[in-house]
Tab-separated table of C-alpha atoms in Angstrom:
chain	number	residue	atom	x	y	z
A	23	UNK	CA	11.246	-21.785	15.447
A	24	UNK	CA	10.366	-19.024	12.071
A	25	UNK	CA	12.090	-16.405	12.799
A	26	UNK	CA	15.632	-17.935	13.314
A	27	UNK	CA	14.893	-18.731	9.744
A	28	UNK	CA	16.963	-17.092	7.429
A	29	UNK	CA	14.797	-14.767	4.767
A	30	UNK	CA	14.870	-16.829	1.710
A	31	UNK	CA	13.321	-20.085	3.887
A	32	UNK	CA	10.878	-18.181	5.817
A	33	UNK	CA	9.629	-17.072	2.543
A	34	UNK	CA	10.223	-20.736	0.611
A	35	UNK	CA	7.628	-21.834	3.935
A	36	UNK	CA	5.136	-19.202	3.529
A	37	UNK	CA	4.201	-20.054	0.009
A	38	UNK	CA	4.392	-23.206	0.245
A	39	UNK	CA	1.191	-24.945	1.021
A	40	UNK	CA	2.672	-26.146	4.607
A	41	UNK	CA	0.010	-24.786	6.908
A	42	UNK	CA	2.221	-22.511	8.758
A	43	UNK	CA	3.172	-19.525	8.278
A	44	UNK	CA	0.213	-17.958	7.409
A	45	UNK	CA	-1.284	-14.121	6.852
A	46	UNK	CA	-1.498	-13.823	10.511
A	47	UNK	CA	2.102	-14.878	11.102
A	48	UNK	CA	2.898	-12.684	7.842
A	49	UNK	CA	1.177	-9.343	9.307
A	50	UNK	CA	2.829	-9.393	12.654
A	51	UNK	CA	6.783	-9.854	10.564
A	52	UNK	CA	5.213	-7.317	8.742
A	53	UNK	CA	5.011	-4.979	11.483
A	54	UNK	CA	8.354	-6.072	12.994
A	55	UNK	CA	9.442	-4.736	9.750
A	56	UNK	CA	7.782	-1.562	10.334
A	57	UNK	CA	8.301	-0.694	13.683
A	58	UNK	CA	12.332	-1.725	12.685
A	59	UNK	CA	12.456	0.931	10.152
A	60	UNK	CA	11.560	3.788	13.337
A	61	UNK	CA	13.893	2.110	15.066
A	62	UNK	CA	16.447	3.171	12.511
A	63	UNK	CA	15.486	6.317	12.224
A	64	UNK	CA	15.940	6.608	16.439
A	65	UNK	CA	19.148	5.229	16.013
A	66	UNK	CA	19.903	7.638	13.634
A	67	UNK	CA	18.691	10.724	15.983
A	68	UNK	CA	20.782	9.681	18.814
A	69	UNK	CA	23.480	11.327	19.987
A	70	UNK	CA	22.849	14.474	16.909
A	71	UNK	CA	23.724	17.801	17.980
A	72	UNK	CA	20.566	19.056	15.918
A	73	UNK	CA	18.575	16.911	17.965
A	74	UNK	CA	20.645	17.322	21.682
A	75	UNK	CA	16.847	18.832	22.691
A	76	UNK	CA	14.769	15.119	22.221
A	77	UNK	CA	17.862	12.313	23.091
A	78	UNK	CA	15.635	11.293	26.714
A	79	UNK	CA	12.659	11.016	24.158
A	80	UNK	CA	14.785	9.046	21.536
A	81	UNK	CA	16.022	6.945	24.123
A	82	UNK	CA	13.049	6.217	25.838
A	83	UNK	CA	11.595	5.302	22.476
A	84	UNK	CA	14.127	2.920	21.213
A	85	UNK	CA	13.581	1.076	24.266
A	86	UNK	CA	9.685	0.225	23.718
A	87	UNK	CA	10.018	-0.334	19.976
A	88	UNK	CA	12.524	-2.680	20.860
A	89	UNK	CA	9.980	-4.131	22.858
A	90	UNK	CA	7.404	-4.619	20.414
A	91	UNK	CA	9.768	-5.962	18.321
A	92	UNK	CA	10.632	-8.503	20.444
A	93	UNK	CA	6.618	-8.836	20.983
A	94	UNK	CA	5.742	-9.201	17.069
A	95	UNK	CA	8.013	-11.892	16.663
A	96	UNK	CA	6.988	-13.862	19.219
A	97	UNK	CA	3.882	-13.680	17.864
A	98	UNK	CA	4.982	-14.694	14.661
A	99	UNK	CA	5.841	-18.905	16.560
A	100	UNK	CA	2.328	-18.477	18.285
A	101	UNK	CA	0.065	-18.015	15.176
A	102	UNK	CA	1.622	-20.952	14.137
A	103	UNK	CA	1.324	-22.805	17.404
A	104	UNK	CA	-2.716	-21.678	17.654
A	105	UNK	CA	-3.716	-22.732	14.046
A	106	UNK	CA	-2.024	-25.847	14.919
A	107	UNK	CA	-5.139	-27.271	16.871
A	108	UNK	CA	-7.946	-25.223	14.504
A	109	UNK	CA	-6.429	-26.990	11.822
A	110	UNK	CA	-6.953	-30.951	13.723
A	111	UNK	CA	-10.373	-29.812	14.902
A	112	UNK	CA	-11.248	-28.889	11.497
A	113	UNK	CA	-10.543	-32.861	10.214
A	114	UNK	CA	-12.614	-34.340	13.462
A	115	UNK	CA	-15.243	-36.508	11.653
A	116	UNK	CA	-19.361	-35.207	12.157
A	117	UNK	CA	-21.264	-38.707	11.200
A	118	UNK	CA	-23.524	-38.860	13.755
A	119	UNK	CA	-24.996	-36.212	16.685
A	120	UNK	CA	-22.420	-37.230	19.034
A	121	UNK	CA	-19.441	-36.463	16.378
A	122	UNK	CA	-21.662	-33.000	15.747
A	123	UNK	CA	-21.230	-31.925	19.132
A	124	UNK	CA	-18.200	-32.898	19.793
A	125	UNK	CA	-16.645	-30.712	17.026
A	126	UNK	CA	-18.931	-28.211	17.288
A	127	UNK	CA	-17.239	-27.037	20.778
A	128	UNK	CA	-13.278	-27.972	19.968
A	129	UNK	CA	-13.953	-26.081	17.272
A	130	UNK	CA	-15.304	-23.232	19.183
A	131	UNK	CA	-13.010	-23.467	21.520
A	132	UNK	CA	-9.750	-23.157	19.200
A	133	UNK	CA	-11.362	-19.976	16.983
A	134	UNK	CA	-11.346	-18.238	20.116
A	135	UNK	CA	-7.631	-19.175	20.181
A	136	UNK	CA	-6.878	-18.253	16.802
A	137	UNK	CA	-8.317	-15.572	17.060
A	138	UNK	CA	-6.293	-14.113	20.340
A	139	UNK	CA	-3.081	-13.819	18.321
A	140	UNK	CA	-4.160	-12.062	15.250
A	141	UNK	CA	-6.415	-9.193	18.233
A	142	UNK	CA	-2.720	-9.208	20.262
A	143	UNK	CA	-1.389	-8.269	16.785
A	144	UNK	CA	-3.280	-5.897	16.474
A	145	UNK	CA	-3.128	-3.710	19.456
A	146	UNK	CA	0.603	-4.033	19.152
A	147	UNK	CA	0.729	-2.052	16.031
A	148	UNK	CA	-1.391	0.304	17.828
A	149	UNK	CA	1.614	1.016	20.024
A	150	UNK	CA	3.609	0.729	17.802
A	151	UNK	CA	1.488	3.538	15.349
A	152	UNK	CA	1.712	6.241	17.923
A	153	UNK	CA	5.966	5.206	18.385
A	154	UNK	CA	6.285	6.671	14.244
A	155	UNK	CA	3.684	9.025	15.126
A	156	UNK	CA	6.482	10.669	18.180
A	157	UNK	CA	8.886	9.814	15.665
A	158	UNK	CA	7.573	11.295	12.724
A	159	UNK	CA	8.153	14.744	15.054
A	160	UNK	CA	11.091	14.627	17.072
A	161	UNK	CA	12.873	11.773	14.501
A	162	UNK	CA	16.015	13.309	12.238
A	163	UNK	CA	14.205	14.953	9.514
A	164	UNK	CA	17.141	13.104	6.514
A	165	UNK	CA	15.483	9.592	7.823
A	166	UNK	CA	11.777	10.806	7.594
A	167	UNK	CA	10.743	8.869	4.562
A	168	UNK	CA	11.648	5.511	6.490
A	169	UNK	CA	9.245	6.700	9.247
A	170	UNK	CA	6.036	7.077	6.524
A	171	UNK	CA	7.238	3.356	5.366
A	172	UNK	CA	7.671	2.182	8.982
A	173	UNK	CA	4.097	3.363	10.147
A	174	UNK	CA	2.770	2.297	6.563
A	175	UNK	CA	4.019	-1.186	7.474
A	176	UNK	CA	2.439	-0.606	11.324
A	177	UNK	CA	-0.821	-0.198	9.666
A	178	UNK	CA	-0.321	-3.342	6.912
A	179	UNK	CA	0.059	-4.974	10.349
A	180	UNK	CA	-2.993	-3.694	11.757
A	181	UNK	CA	-5.331	-4.203	9.155
A	182	UNK	CA	-3.596	-8.062	7.911
A	183	UNK	CA	-4.013	-9.053	10.836
A	184	UNK	CA	-8.359	-8.184	10.959
A	185	UNK	CA	-9.118	-10.130	8.865
A	186	UNK	CA	-7.219	-12.824	10.690
A	187	UNK	CA	-9.784	-12.048	13.094
A	188	UNK	CA	-12.658	-12.350	10.510
A	189	UNK	CA	-11.980	-15.134	9.358
A	190	UNK	CA	-12.082	-16.579	12.487
A	191	UNK	CA	-14.882	-14.861	13.735
A	192	UNK	CA	-17.291	-15.443	10.859
A	193	UNK	CA	-17.209	-19.188	11.914
A	194	UNK	CA	-18.134	-18.756	15.402
A	195	UNK	CA	-21.461	-19.784	17.048
A	196	UNK	CA	-21.343	-17.948	19.463
A	197	UNK	CA	-22.692	-14.472	18.035
A	198	UNK	CA	-22.573	-12.363	20.490
A	199	UNK	CA	-18.786	-13.436	21.372
A	200	UNK	CA	-18.241	-13.098	17.817
A	201	UNK	CA	-20.135	-10.147	16.914
A	202	UNK	CA	-18.097	-8.586	20.518
A	203	UNK	CA	-15.370	-9.262	18.760
A	204	UNK	CA	-15.534	-7.492	16.176
A	205	UNK	CA	-16.702	-4.190	17.366
A	206	UNK	CA	-13.029	-3.882	19.345
A	207	UNK	CA	-11.145	-5.184	15.939
A	208	UNK	CA	-13.081	-2.005	14.169
A	209	UNK	CA	-12.773	0.253	16.946
A	210	UNK	CA	-8.894	-0.314	16.720
A	211	UNK	CA	-9.142	-0.372	12.683
A	212	UNK	CA	-10.908	2.661	12.614
A	213	UNK	CA	-8.967	4.694	15.202
A	214	UNK	CA	-5.364	3.948	14.403
A	215	UNK	CA	-5.654	3.347	11.042
A	216	UNK	CA	-6.393	7.462	10.648
A	217	UNK	CA	-3.546	7.904	13.214
A	218	UNK	CA	-1.287	6.209	10.702
A	219	UNK	CA	-2.596	7.706	7.746
A	220	UNK	CA	-1.930	11.627	9.519
A	221	UNK	CA	1.827	10.754	9.739
A	222	UNK	CA	2.101	8.923	6.203
A	223	UNK	CA	0.736	12.437	4.715
A	224	UNK	CA	2.756	14.736	7.132
A	225	UNK	CA	5.764	12.484	5.530
A	226	UNK	CA	4.271	12.595	2.353
A	227	UNK	CA	3.715	16.436	1.922
A	228	UNK	CA	7.072	17.167	2.420
A	229	UNK	CA	9.062	14.655	0.887
A	230	UNK	CA	6.886	17.046	-2.015
B	18	UNK	CA	23.948	-11.132	0.874
B	19	UNK	CA	20.900	-9.889	3.068
B	20	UNK	CA	17.780	-12.175	2.063
B	21	UNK	CA	21.150	-14.876	3.631
B	22	UNK	CA	20.755	-13.098	7.136
B	23	UNK	CA	17.663	-15.521	9.166
B	24	UNK	CA	14.671	-13.612	10.315
B	25	UNK	CA	15.662	-12.294	13.020
B	26	UNK	CA	19.376	-10.765	12.000
B	27	UNK	CA	17.747	-8.772	9.227
B	28	UNK	CA	15.120	-7.288	11.745
B	29	UNK	CA	18.062	-6.328	13.708
B	30	UNK	CA	20.166	-4.856	10.648
B	31	UNK	CA	17.475	-3.059	9.564
B	32	UNK	CA	16.634	-1.484	12.916
B	33	UNK	CA	19.953	-0.382	13.614
B	34	UNK	CA	21.618	2.863	12.345
B	35	UNK	CA	23.812	1.086	9.114
B	36	UNK	CA	22.818	2.929	5.985
B	37	UNK	CA	21.292	-0.227	5.018
B	38	UNK	CA	19.336	-2.127	4.712
B	39	UNK	CA	16.566	1.158	4.387
B	40	UNK	CA	13.013	2.109	3.790
B	41	UNK	CA	13.576	0.530	0.007
B	42	UNK	CA	14.765	-2.806	0.443
B	43	UNK	CA	12.418	-3.160	3.906
B	44	UNK	CA	9.599	-2.506	1.045
B	45	UNK	CA	10.470	-4.896	-1.710
B	46	UNK	CA	10.624	-7.152	1.174
B	47	UNK	CA	7.248	-6.957	2.422
B	48	UNK	CA	6.276	-7.230	-1.208
B	49	UNK	CA	8.096	-10.675	-1.586
B	50	UNK	CA	6.002	-11.613	1.843
B	51	UNK	CA	2.464	-10.302	-0.361
B	52	UNK	CA	3.321	-12.287	-3.400
B	53	UNK	CA	5.109	-15.284	-1.205
B	54	UNK	CA	1.052	-15.101	0.652
B	55	UNK	CA	-0.391	-15.167	-2.768
B	56	UNK	CA	1.581	-18.068	-4.043
B	57	UNK	CA	0.447	-20.651	-0.837
B	58	UNK	CA	-3.338	-19.716	-2.127
B	59	UNK	CA	-2.302	-20.949	-5.265
B	60	UNK	CA	-0.099	-23.774	-3.994
B	61	UNK	CA	-3.205	-25.351	-1.501
B	62	UNK	CA	-5.704	-24.504	-4.617
B	63	UNK	CA	-3.434	-27.106	-6.878
B	64	UNK	CA	-4.739	-30.380	-7.580
B	65	UNK	CA	-8.002	-30.430	-5.649
B	66	UNK	CA	-11.130	-30.712	-7.651
B	67	UNK	CA	-13.711	-28.611	-6.700
B	68	UNK	CA	-11.107	-25.832	-8.591
B	69	UNK	CA	-10.356	-28.517	-11.739
B	70	UNK	CA	-11.046	-25.790	-14.625
B	71	UNK	CA	-7.931	-23.327	-13.478
B	72	UNK	CA	-5.774	-25.794	-12.205
B	73	UNK	CA	-3.704	-24.680	-15.640
B	74	UNK	CA	-4.380	-20.945	-14.540
B	75	UNK	CA	-3.570	-21.294	-11.375
B	76	UNK	CA	-0.045	-23.086	-12.331
B	77	UNK	CA	0.791	-20.570	-14.708
B	78	UNK	CA	0.049	-17.830	-11.436
B	79	UNK	CA	2.537	-20.193	-9.085
B	80	UNK	CA	5.091	-19.762	-12.176
B	81	UNK	CA	4.557	-15.829	-12.349
B	82	UNK	CA	4.930	-15.077	-8.625
B	83	UNK	CA	7.727	-17.025	-8.128
B	84	UNK	CA	9.539	-14.787	-11.055
B	85	UNK	CA	8.361	-11.761	-8.669
B	86	UNK	CA	9.186	-13.015	-5.417
B	87	UNK	CA	12.870	-13.732	-6.517
B	88	UNK	CA	13.066	-10.091	-9.065
B	89	UNK	CA	12.236	-8.991	-4.969
B	90	UNK	CA	14.327	-10.080	-2.967
B	91	UNK	CA	16.814	-9.307	-6.316
B	92	UNK	CA	15.927	-5.968	-5.753
B	93	UNK	CA	16.570	-6.103	-1.824
B	94	UNK	CA	20.146	-6.711	-2.287
B	95	UNK	CA	20.435	-3.641	-5.616
B	96	UNK	CA	19.136	-1.198	-3.465
B	97	UNK	CA	21.666	-1.818	-0.867
B	98	UNK	CA	24.373	-1.390	-3.758
B	99	UNK	CA	22.905	1.484	-5.426
B	100	UNK	CA	22.494	3.614	-1.786
B	101	UNK	CA	26.326	3.109	-1.148
B	102	UNK	CA	27.309	5.685	-3.986
B	103	UNK	CA	24.995	8.312	-2.860
B	104	UNK	CA	26.185	7.744	0.673
B	105	UNK	CA	29.919	8.606	-0.704
B	106	UNK	CA	28.668	11.237	-2.619
B	107	UNK	CA	27.339	13.241	0.381
B	108	UNK	CA	30.230	13.585	2.611
B	109	UNK	CA	31.692	15.315	-1.257
B	110	UNK	CA	33.419	18.063	0.045
B	111	UNK	CA	31.462	21.331	-1.343
B	112	UNK	CA	34.217	23.964	-0.273
B	113	UNK	CA	34.914	25.316	-3.330
B	114	UNK	CA	33.317	26.245	-6.829
B	115	UNK	CA	35.776	22.968	-8.991
B	116	UNK	CA	34.125	21.384	-5.690
B	117	UNK	CA	30.811	21.727	-5.454
B	118	UNK	CA	30.625	21.390	-9.507
B	119	UNK	CA	31.697	18.428	-8.830
B	120	UNK	CA	29.555	17.190	-6.133
B	121	UNK	CA	26.167	18.035	-7.506
B	122	UNK	CA	27.311	15.849	-11.088
B	123	UNK	CA	27.958	12.840	-8.399
B	124	UNK	CA	24.719	13.325	-6.504
B	125	UNK	CA	22.799	13.674	-9.706
B	126	UNK	CA	23.553	10.530	-11.153
B	127	UNK	CA	23.454	9.160	-8.279
B	128	UNK	CA	20.274	10.200	-7.412
B	129	UNK	CA	19.677	9.084	-10.645
B	130	UNK	CA	20.214	5.709	-9.776
B	131	UNK	CA	18.983	5.308	-6.558
B	132	UNK	CA	15.653	5.985	-7.894
B	133	UNK	CA	15.585	3.052	-10.287
B	134	UNK	CA	15.103	0.735	-7.976
B	135	UNK	CA	12.487	1.918	-5.990
B	136	UNK	CA	10.718	2.500	-9.309
B	137	UNK	CA	11.739	-1.785	-10.425
B	138	UNK	CA	9.912	-2.032	-6.738
B	139	UNK	CA	6.819	-0.536	-7.941
B	140	UNK	CA	6.579	-1.874	-11.122
B	141	UNK	CA	7.243	-5.665	-9.698
B	142	UNK	CA	4.598	-5.109	-7.218
B	143	UNK	CA	2.356	-3.363	-10.053
B	144	UNK	CA	2.296	-6.837	-11.264
B	145	UNK	CA	1.904	-8.541	-7.882
B	146	UNK	CA	-1.291	-6.688	-6.972
B	147	UNK	CA	-2.645	-7.573	-10.594
B	148	UNK	CA	-1.804	-11.967	-10.153
B	149	UNK	CA	-3.457	-11.170	-6.920
B	150	UNK	CA	-6.775	-9.779	-8.367
B	151	UNK	CA	-6.672	-13.171	-10.420
B	152	UNK	CA	-6.200	-15.020	-7.050
B	153	UNK	CA	-9.405	-13.827	-5.763
B	154	UNK	CA	-11.623	-14.587	-8.453
B	155	UNK	CA	-10.121	-18.357	-8.853
B	156	UNK	CA	-8.200	-19.093	-5.367
B	157	UNK	CA	-9.673	-21.681	-2.943
B	158	UNK	CA	-11.935	-20.036	-1.247
B	159	UNK	CA	-10.441	-21.480	2.366
B	160	UNK	CA	-7.455	-19.194	1.976
B	161	UNK	CA	-9.142	-16.286	0.977
B	162	UNK	CA	-8.026	-14.176	3.816
B	163	UNK	CA	-4.576	-14.679	2.646
B	164	UNK	CA	-5.232	-12.726	-0.863
B	165	UNK	CA	-6.556	-10.020	1.311
B	166	UNK	CA	-3.889	-9.902	3.382
B	167	UNK	CA	-0.971	-10.585	0.097
B	168	UNK	CA	-2.620	-7.361	-1.861
B	169	UNK	CA	-2.991	-5.311	1.021
B	170	UNK	CA	1.269	-5.861	1.168
B	171	UNK	CA	1.812	-5.626	-2.256
B	172	UNK	CA	0.223	-2.122	-2.062
B	173	UNK	CA	2.249	-1.458	0.915
B	174	UNK	CA	5.294	-1.779	-0.988
B	175	UNK	CA	4.326	-0.004	-4.503
B	176	UNK	CA	3.819	2.921	-1.476
B	177	UNK	CA	6.375	2.039	0.225
B	178	UNK	CA	8.658	2.323	-2.531
B	179	UNK	CA	7.379	5.152	-3.938
B	180	UNK	CA	8.551	7.150	-0.335
B	181	UNK	CA	12.014	6.540	-1.967
B	182	UNK	CA	11.580	7.387	-5.120
B	183	UNK	CA	10.084	11.160	-3.938
B	184	UNK	CA	13.079	11.522	-1.413
B	185	UNK	CA	15.934	10.922	-4.331
B	186	UNK	CA	13.782	13.097	-6.479
B	187	UNK	CA	13.479	15.666	-4.516
B	188	UNK	CA	17.267	16.250	-4.361
B	189	UNK	CA	17.399	16.212	-7.995
B	190	UNK	CA	18.752	20.004	-9.967
B	191	UNK	CA	17.554	18.702	-12.911
B	192	UNK	CA	14.220	19.407	-12.536
B	193	UNK	CA	11.952	18.356	-15.688
B	194	UNK	CA	13.842	14.769	-15.261
B	195	UNK	CA	12.426	14.274	-11.838
B	196	UNK	CA	8.488	16.007	-12.271
B	197	UNK	CA	8.681	13.128	-15.046
B	198	UNK	CA	9.908	10.320	-12.753
B	199	UNK	CA	7.220	11.483	-10.374
B	200	UNK	CA	4.639	11.776	-12.623
B	201	UNK	CA	5.273	8.139	-13.681
B	202	UNK	CA	5.225	6.953	-9.968
B	203	UNK	CA	1.182	9.162	-8.888
B	204	UNK	CA	0.015	7.322	-12.256
B	205	UNK	CA	1.284	3.885	-11.183
B	206	UNK	CA	-0.238	4.711	-7.313
B	207	UNK	CA	-3.081	5.661	-8.243
B	208	UNK	CA	-4.523	2.787	-10.472
B	209	UNK	CA	-3.172	0.074	-9.016
B	210	UNK	CA	-3.579	0.951	-5.389
B	211	UNK	CA	-6.703	1.607	-6.521
B	212	UNK	CA	-6.886	-1.955	-7.985
B	213	UNK	CA	-5.425	-3.173	-4.825
B	214	UNK	CA	-7.754	-1.566	-2.947
B	215	UNK	CA	-10.833	-3.804	-4.471
B	216	UNK	CA	-9.407	-6.784	-4.101
B	217	UNK	CA	-9.470	-6.122	-0.664
B	218	UNK	CA	-12.588	-4.936	-0.205
B	219	UNK	CA	-14.218	-7.639	-2.223
B	220	UNK	CA	-11.960	-10.138	0.125
B	221	UNK	CA	-13.424	-8.038	3.552
B	222	UNK	CA	-17.087	-8.434	2.353
B	223	UNK	CA	-16.933	-11.620	1.698
B	224	UNK	CA	-15.308	-12.178	5.462
B	225	UNK	CA	-18.436	-10.259	7.317
């Protein structure tokens, strides 16, 4: 399990030529780091008299942030799992029509599977950005910079995962399916990218 | 040592209300992840016949990328070290002129120290972005999306660290010193932010 490695070892295996983890898993992990910064801000707000009126919201937010972190850590592992069959399909022989037909079919199935994880990373990053937006409003002001860093990392997870969708959809023969996936990805990037930028700008403005 | 924790425990302590690690250390770590993706691409390029003419460059790049990762991992620890005295200075009494004078002096010194680490994170992220730019040109095309994700994370480290400079310079009494620091930070954000965006766009274009 990748998340059981120590931080230094995780980096060593990421930096190596080993097939996993790659950019997809790394994106999920950066999303976890971003959401964890959000939880830190929420934890620093908990029980503070100055923030008495938002305590119920902060508790609710903390529970959602915890779920998001668990989901994203799970996706670090899942991204590694779905890369393996794709990596094998790449290596299949294609010396004759029969082999080519089989390889094409396997590639297509594995590409679809390999796309599913970064799409889920993106969907989870979208939820994380919404939580950071709420935190920028309700969280303790002493740790506002951490909300800015948090939302930045959640947006990076969103964008990083999108590249891992595009690299797979590019290779698909079924262009209708591929374009449909790409359109959904673009929509998430556009809407949640802007939302994240607005939170970041709000934080930046208050720090300068 | 934070980098000796396993990935899940690092997230737990980051998400907690414990004073460290915070946004500065998290930024350094996201920079390590970005640079490690760069090393992965370099490692996948090593020894490949198709990339015969860039083998010496790739070896050189790999060695620099390794140094950058070590520096950034060291900065994760250092950011925690410099936060401790600042956290103590915040808590000093200020009931009379003598106490106020002493507290102001300690705060100023600790703020300067606390700025020095995110500045170093930014300087290292700038070097990392330059390496990713070279990789986008010379690295194996089969892992081009990982260069895109890598440069994105190095830029995030740069921006995340900048917020951790701003939150400290904002509190400094010595405004000349503070504005000088801020100007240097803005310069790095502007130049290297654009450079990172260009690499990202180049990767994105090739994937679509």
